């Protein structure tokens, strides 16, 4: 089990690079009581990321770690890790964080890291997943929440949700349809992890269903 201590709100740190709508979905789920965790900090690689403003609006500690301010990637990652360590994060969520994390970061985190991706992995990893899906002519795409390893969107899959792809879809219309599902899937994955219902068995993730 990854957690599940009774009466303890899991401390969740979030990394986001941009708009932060997935972060907002987590915040809203916490505020409405659907997601019993505490979001303890939001970090970004982009100083003017809307995600940081969303966090600040909710009085959640928010901090930018722009790579240009650090001497190396290692240095930048160390600084992020140190911050989340100070905040005692027990789970890190990549909610639109558009940078690959090094093995050093993943091992150093000392807690699970999960990511939301706008495609049905292992199809269409990396950038422009929705465009990749349209170009491949698939009839279904969707979103995936997975544990993060050092590969590009290659970690063990926790949850997936499909959406149909229509012939008249544009990258924008497909992205919107997927995003609506992301906003449900990510809070649900965090809820399951915080409730201690998610177990690892190699690449396979086992989920204990709610009673
Ligand atoms: C989301 O669609 C997320 O799945 C994607 O970036 C968007 C962030 O939106 N992430 C990736 O593509 C990671 N490979 P948001 O900032 O509004 O949450």
Short mmCIF file of C-alpha atoms and ligand atoms in Angstrom, two decimals:
data_model
loop_
_atom_site.label_atom_id
_atom_site.label_comp_id
_atom_site.label_asym_id
_atom_site.label_seq_id
_atom_site.Cartn_x
_atom_site.Cartn_y
_atom_site.Cartn_z
CA UNK A 1 0.00 0.00 0.00
CA UNK A 2 1.16 3.52 -0.62
CA UNK A 3 -0.58 5.23 2.23
CA UNK A 4 -3.90 5.00 3.97
CA UNK A 5 -3.24 6.12 7.53
CA UNK A 6 -6.57 6.80 9.20
CA UNK A 7 -7.36 10.44 10.07
CA UNK A 8 -4.27 11.65 8.26
CA UNK A 9 -4.65 13.92 5.25
CA UNK A 10 -2.03 12.91 2.71
CA UNK A 11 0.23 15.86 1.87
CA UNK A 12 0.24 16.34 -1.88
CA UNK A 13 2.69 18.51 -3.83
CA UNK A 14 1.90 19.55 -7.39
CA UNK A 15 4.14 20.54 -10.29
CA UNK A 16 2.57 22.38 -13.22
CA UNK A 17 4.01 24.34 -16.13
CA UNK A 18 1.07 26.30 -17.48
CA UNK A 19 -2.67 26.91 -17.34
CA UNK A 20 -3.25 24.72 -14.30
CA UNK A 21 -6.77 23.47 -15.02
CA UNK A 22 -5.85 20.04 -13.65
CA UNK A 23 -4.47 21.69 -10.53
CA UNK A 24 -7.78 23.57 -10.25
CA UNK A 25 -9.68 20.27 -10.55
CA UNK A 26 -7.64 18.95 -7.60
CA UNK A 27 -8.21 22.12 -5.57
CA UNK A 28 -11.96 22.01 -6.29
CA UNK A 29 -12.17 18.34 -5.37
CA UNK A 30 -10.43 19.09 -2.05
CA UNK A 31 -12.70 22.07 -1.36
CA UNK A 32 -15.89 20.10 -2.00
CA UNK A 33 -14.73 17.25 0.21
CA UNK A 34 -14.47 14.70 -2.63
CA UNK A 35 -10.71 14.50 -2.21
CA UNK A 36 -9.54 14.21 1.40
CA UNK A 37 -5.92 15.33 0.97
CA UNK A 38 -3.97 18.54 1.65
CA UNK A 39 -2.28 20.30 -1.26
CA UNK A 40 0.85 21.58 0.44
CA UNK A 41 2.59 23.36 -2.42
CA UNK A 42 2.59 24.05 -6.14
CA UNK A 43 5.87 24.35 -8.01
CA UNK A 44 6.47 25.36 -11.60
CA UNK A 45 9.32 25.66 -14.06
CA UNK A 46 7.60 28.76 -15.48
CA UNK A 47 7.56 31.97 -13.43
CA UNK A 48 4.31 33.29 -14.93
CA UNK A 49 2.42 29.98 -15.02
CA UNK A 50 -1.29 30.50 -14.35
CA UNK A 51 -1.06 27.43 -12.11
CA UNK A 52 1.02 29.44 -9.62
CA UNK A 53 -1.62 32.19 -9.51
CA UNK A 54 -4.36 29.58 -8.98
CA UNK A 55 -2.39 28.20 -6.02
CA UNK A 56 -1.76 31.65 -4.56
CA UNK A 57 -5.50 32.43 -4.85
CA UNK A 58 -6.14 29.51 -2.54
CA UNK A 59 -3.31 30.45 -0.17
CA UNK A 60 -1.37 27.37 -1.22
CA UNK A 61 2.42 27.98 -1.17
CA UNK A 62 3.52 28.51 -4.78
CA UNK A 63 7.06 28.73 -6.07
CA UNK A 64 8.72 29.04 -9.48
CA UNK A 65 11.90 27.14 -10.32
CA UNK A 66 12.85 28.58 -13.75
CA UNK A 67 15.74 26.52 -15.16
CA UNK A 68 17.53 29.71 -16.27
CA UNK A 69 18.07 30.61 -12.60
CA UNK A 70 19.97 27.38 -11.90
CA UNK A 71 23.41 26.26 -12.96
CA UNK A 72 22.17 22.85 -14.12
CA UNK A 73 19.11 20.64 -14.38
CA UNK A 74 20.39 18.72 -11.36
CA UNK A 75 20.55 21.93 -9.37
CA UNK A 76 17.01 22.92 -10.36
CA UNK A 77 15.64 19.49 -9.49
CA UNK A 78 17.49 19.47 -6.16
CA UNK A 79 15.92 22.75 -5.27
CA UNK A 80 12.41 21.48 -6.11
CA UNK A 81 13.02 18.31 -4.11
CA UNK A 82 14.32 20.25 -1.15
CA UNK A 83 11.21 22.44 -1.14
CA UNK A 84 8.81 19.51 -1.26
CA UNK A 85 10.86 17.73 1.39
CA UNK A 86 10.51 20.75 3.68
CA UNK A 87 6.76 20.71 3.03
CA UNK A 88 6.78 16.97 3.86
CA UNK A 89 5.11 15.92 0.60
CA UNK A 90 3.91 12.32 0.56
CA UNK A 91 2.81 12.31 -3.08
CA UNK A 92 3.90 14.45 -6.02
CA UNK A 93 1.47 15.09 -8.86
CA UNK A 94 2.59 16.30 -12.26
CA UNK A 95 -0.41 18.25 -13.54
CA UNK A 96 0.75 19.51 -16.90
CA UNK A 97 4.43 19.64 -15.93
CA UNK A 98 6.15 19.70 -19.30
CA UNK A 99 9.63 18.57 -18.28
CA UNK A 100 11.12 15.12 -18.03
CA UNK A 101 12.31 14.37 -14.50
CA UNK A 102 15.69 12.74 -14.03
CA UNK A 103 16.26 9.44 -12.30
CA UNK A 104 17.97 11.43 -9.56
CA UNK A 105 14.73 13.35 -8.92
CA UNK A 106 12.55 10.26 -8.97
CA UNK A 107 14.76 8.31 -6.57
CA UNK A 108 15.37 11.38 -4.40
CA UNK A 109 11.68 12.19 -4.00
CA UNK A 110 11.14 9.41 -1.48
CA UNK A 111 7.43 9.37 -2.34
CA UNK A 112 5.39 8.29 -5.35
CA UNK A 113 5.13 10.64 -8.32
CA UNK A 114 2.19 10.48 -10.71
CA UNK A 115 1.46 12.20 -14.02
CA UNK A 116 -1.60 12.91 -16.14
CA UNK A 117 -1.19 12.48 -19.89
CA UNK A 118 -3.76 13.36 -22.57
CA UNK A 119 -3.71 10.03 -24.46
CA UNK A 120 -4.20 6.35 -23.87
CA UNK A 121 -0.62 5.36 -23.08
CA UNK A 122 1.47 3.63 -24.30
CA UNK A 123 0.10 5.30 -27.44
CA UNK A 124 1.14 8.88 -28.13
CA UNK A 125 3.64 9.73 -25.36
CA UNK A 126 5.38 13.09 -25.24
CA UNK A 127 4.27 16.39 -26.70
CA UNK A 128 1.10 17.05 -28.73
CA UNK A 129 -0.53 13.76 -27.77
CA UNK A 130 -3.92 14.89 -29.11
CA UNK A 131 -2.38 15.87 -32.47
CA UNK A 132 -0.60 12.51 -32.60
CA UNK A 133 -3.93 10.74 -32.01
CA UNK A 134 -5.66 12.71 -34.79
CA UNK A 135 -2.81 12.07 -37.21
CA UNK A 136 -2.93 8.34 -36.43
CA UNK A 137 -6.66 8.23 -37.23
CA UNK A 138 -7.66 6.47 -34.02
CA UNK A 139 -11.39 6.25 -33.19
CA UNK A 140 -10.76 6.48 -29.45
CA UNK A 141 -8.27 8.38 -27.37
CA UNK A 142 -8.42 9.55 -23.77
CA UNK A 143 -6.23 10.19 -20.79
CA UNK A 144 -3.96 8.23 -18.50
CA UNK A 145 -2.74 8.69 -14.94
CA UNK A 146 0.48 6.78 -14.38
CA UNK A 147 3.36 6.50 -11.96
CA UNK A 148 6.40 8.38 -13.17
CA UNK A 149 9.62 6.62 -14.05
CA UNK A 150 12.62 8.07 -15.86
CA UNK A 151 11.15 7.33 -19.31
CA UNK A 152 8.88 9.56 -21.35
CA UNK A 153 5.36 8.69 -20.11
CA UNK A 154 6.38 5.06 -19.64
CA UNK A 155 5.56 4.39 -15.97
CA UNK A 156 2.98 1.89 -14.66
CA UNK A 157 -0.59 2.86 -15.55
CA UNK A 158 -2.99 3.62 -12.69
CA UNK A 159 -6.22 4.79 -14.41
CA UNK A 160 -7.36 5.49 -17.94
CA UNK A 161 -10.47 7.00 -19.47
CA UNK A 162 -11.42 6.77 -23.13
CA UNK A 163 -13.14 9.41 -25.25
CA UNK A 164 -14.38 9.03 -28.84
CA UNK A 165 -12.53 10.76 -31.67
CA UNK A 166 -14.85 12.18 -34.34
CA UNK A 167 -13.99 12.71 -38.00
CA UNK A 168 -14.65 16.43 -37.70
CA UNK A 169 -12.44 16.82 -34.60
CA UNK A 170 -9.73 19.43 -34.48
CA UNK A 171 -6.82 19.30 -32.07
CA UNK A 172 -8.72 21.84 -29.98
CA UNK A 173 -12.04 19.98 -29.85
CA UNK A 174 -10.35 16.67 -29.02
CA UNK A 175 -8.17 18.34 -26.36
CA UNK A 176 -11.27 19.84 -24.73
CA UNK A 177 -13.09 16.49 -24.67
CA UNK A 178 -10.05 14.79 -23.14
CA UNK A 179 -9.47 17.60 -20.65
CA UNK A 180 -12.98 17.23 -19.22
CA UNK A 181 -12.11 13.61 -18.42
CA UNK A 182 -8.67 14.54 -17.05
CA UNK A 183 -10.39 16.74 -14.49
CA UNK A 184 -12.25 13.69 -13.16
CA UNK A 185 -9.52 11.09 -13.57
CA UNK A 186 -6.67 12.89 -11.78
CA UNK A 187 -8.57 13.63 -8.53
CA UNK A 188 -9.86 10.06 -8.56
CA UNK A 189 -6.34 8.63 -8.89
CA UNK A 190 -5.10 10.84 -6.03
CA UNK A 191 -8.10 9.83 -3.92
CA UNK A 192 -7.38 6.12 -4.47
CA UNK A 193 -3.69 6.53 -3.61
CA UNK A 194 -4.46 8.59 -0.50
CA UNK A 195 -6.97 5.95 0.61
CA UNK A 196 -4.24 3.29 0.37
CA UNK A 197 -6.08 1.47 -2.39
CA UNK A 198 -3.30 1.42 -4.95
CA UNK A 199 -0.61 -1.24 -5.01
CA UNK A 200 2.30 -1.88 -7.34
CA UNK A 201 3.15 -5.27 -8.71
CA UNK A 202 5.97 -4.62 -11.14
CA UNK A 203 4.40 -2.82 -14.10
CA UNK A 204 0.95 -3.81 -12.98
CA UNK A 205 -0.97 -1.53 -10.68
CA UNK A 206 -3.63 -3.17 -8.56
CA UNK A 207 -6.54 -1.09 -7.35
CA UNK A 208 -8.73 -2.12 -4.48
CA UNK A 209 -12.24 -1.06 -5.45
CA UNK A 210 -14.38 0.88 -2.99
CA UNK A 211 -16.60 -1.34 -0.86
C1 LIG B 1 -3.14 18.57 -19.85
O1 LIG B 1 -3.86 18.20 -20.99
C2 LIG B 1 -2.17 17.47 -19.46
O2 LIG B 1 -2.67 16.18 -19.67
C3 LIG B 1 -1.03 17.75 -20.39
O3 LIG B 1 -0.89 19.13 -20.38
C4 LIG B 1 -2.18 19.72 -20.15
C5 LIG B 1 -2.07 20.66 -18.99
O4 LIG B 1 -3.25 21.39 -18.83
N1 LIG B 1 0.17 17.08 -19.97
C6 LIG B 1 1.04 16.57 -20.82
O5 LIG B 1 0.92 16.62 -22.03
C7 LIG B 1 2.22 15.89 -20.16
N2 LIG B 1 2.88 15.03 -21.09
P1 LIG B 1 -3.53 22.19 -17.51
O6 LIG B 1 -2.29 23.07 -17.26
O7 LIG B 1 -4.74 23.02 -17.82
O8 LIG B 1 -3.75 21.22 -16.40
#
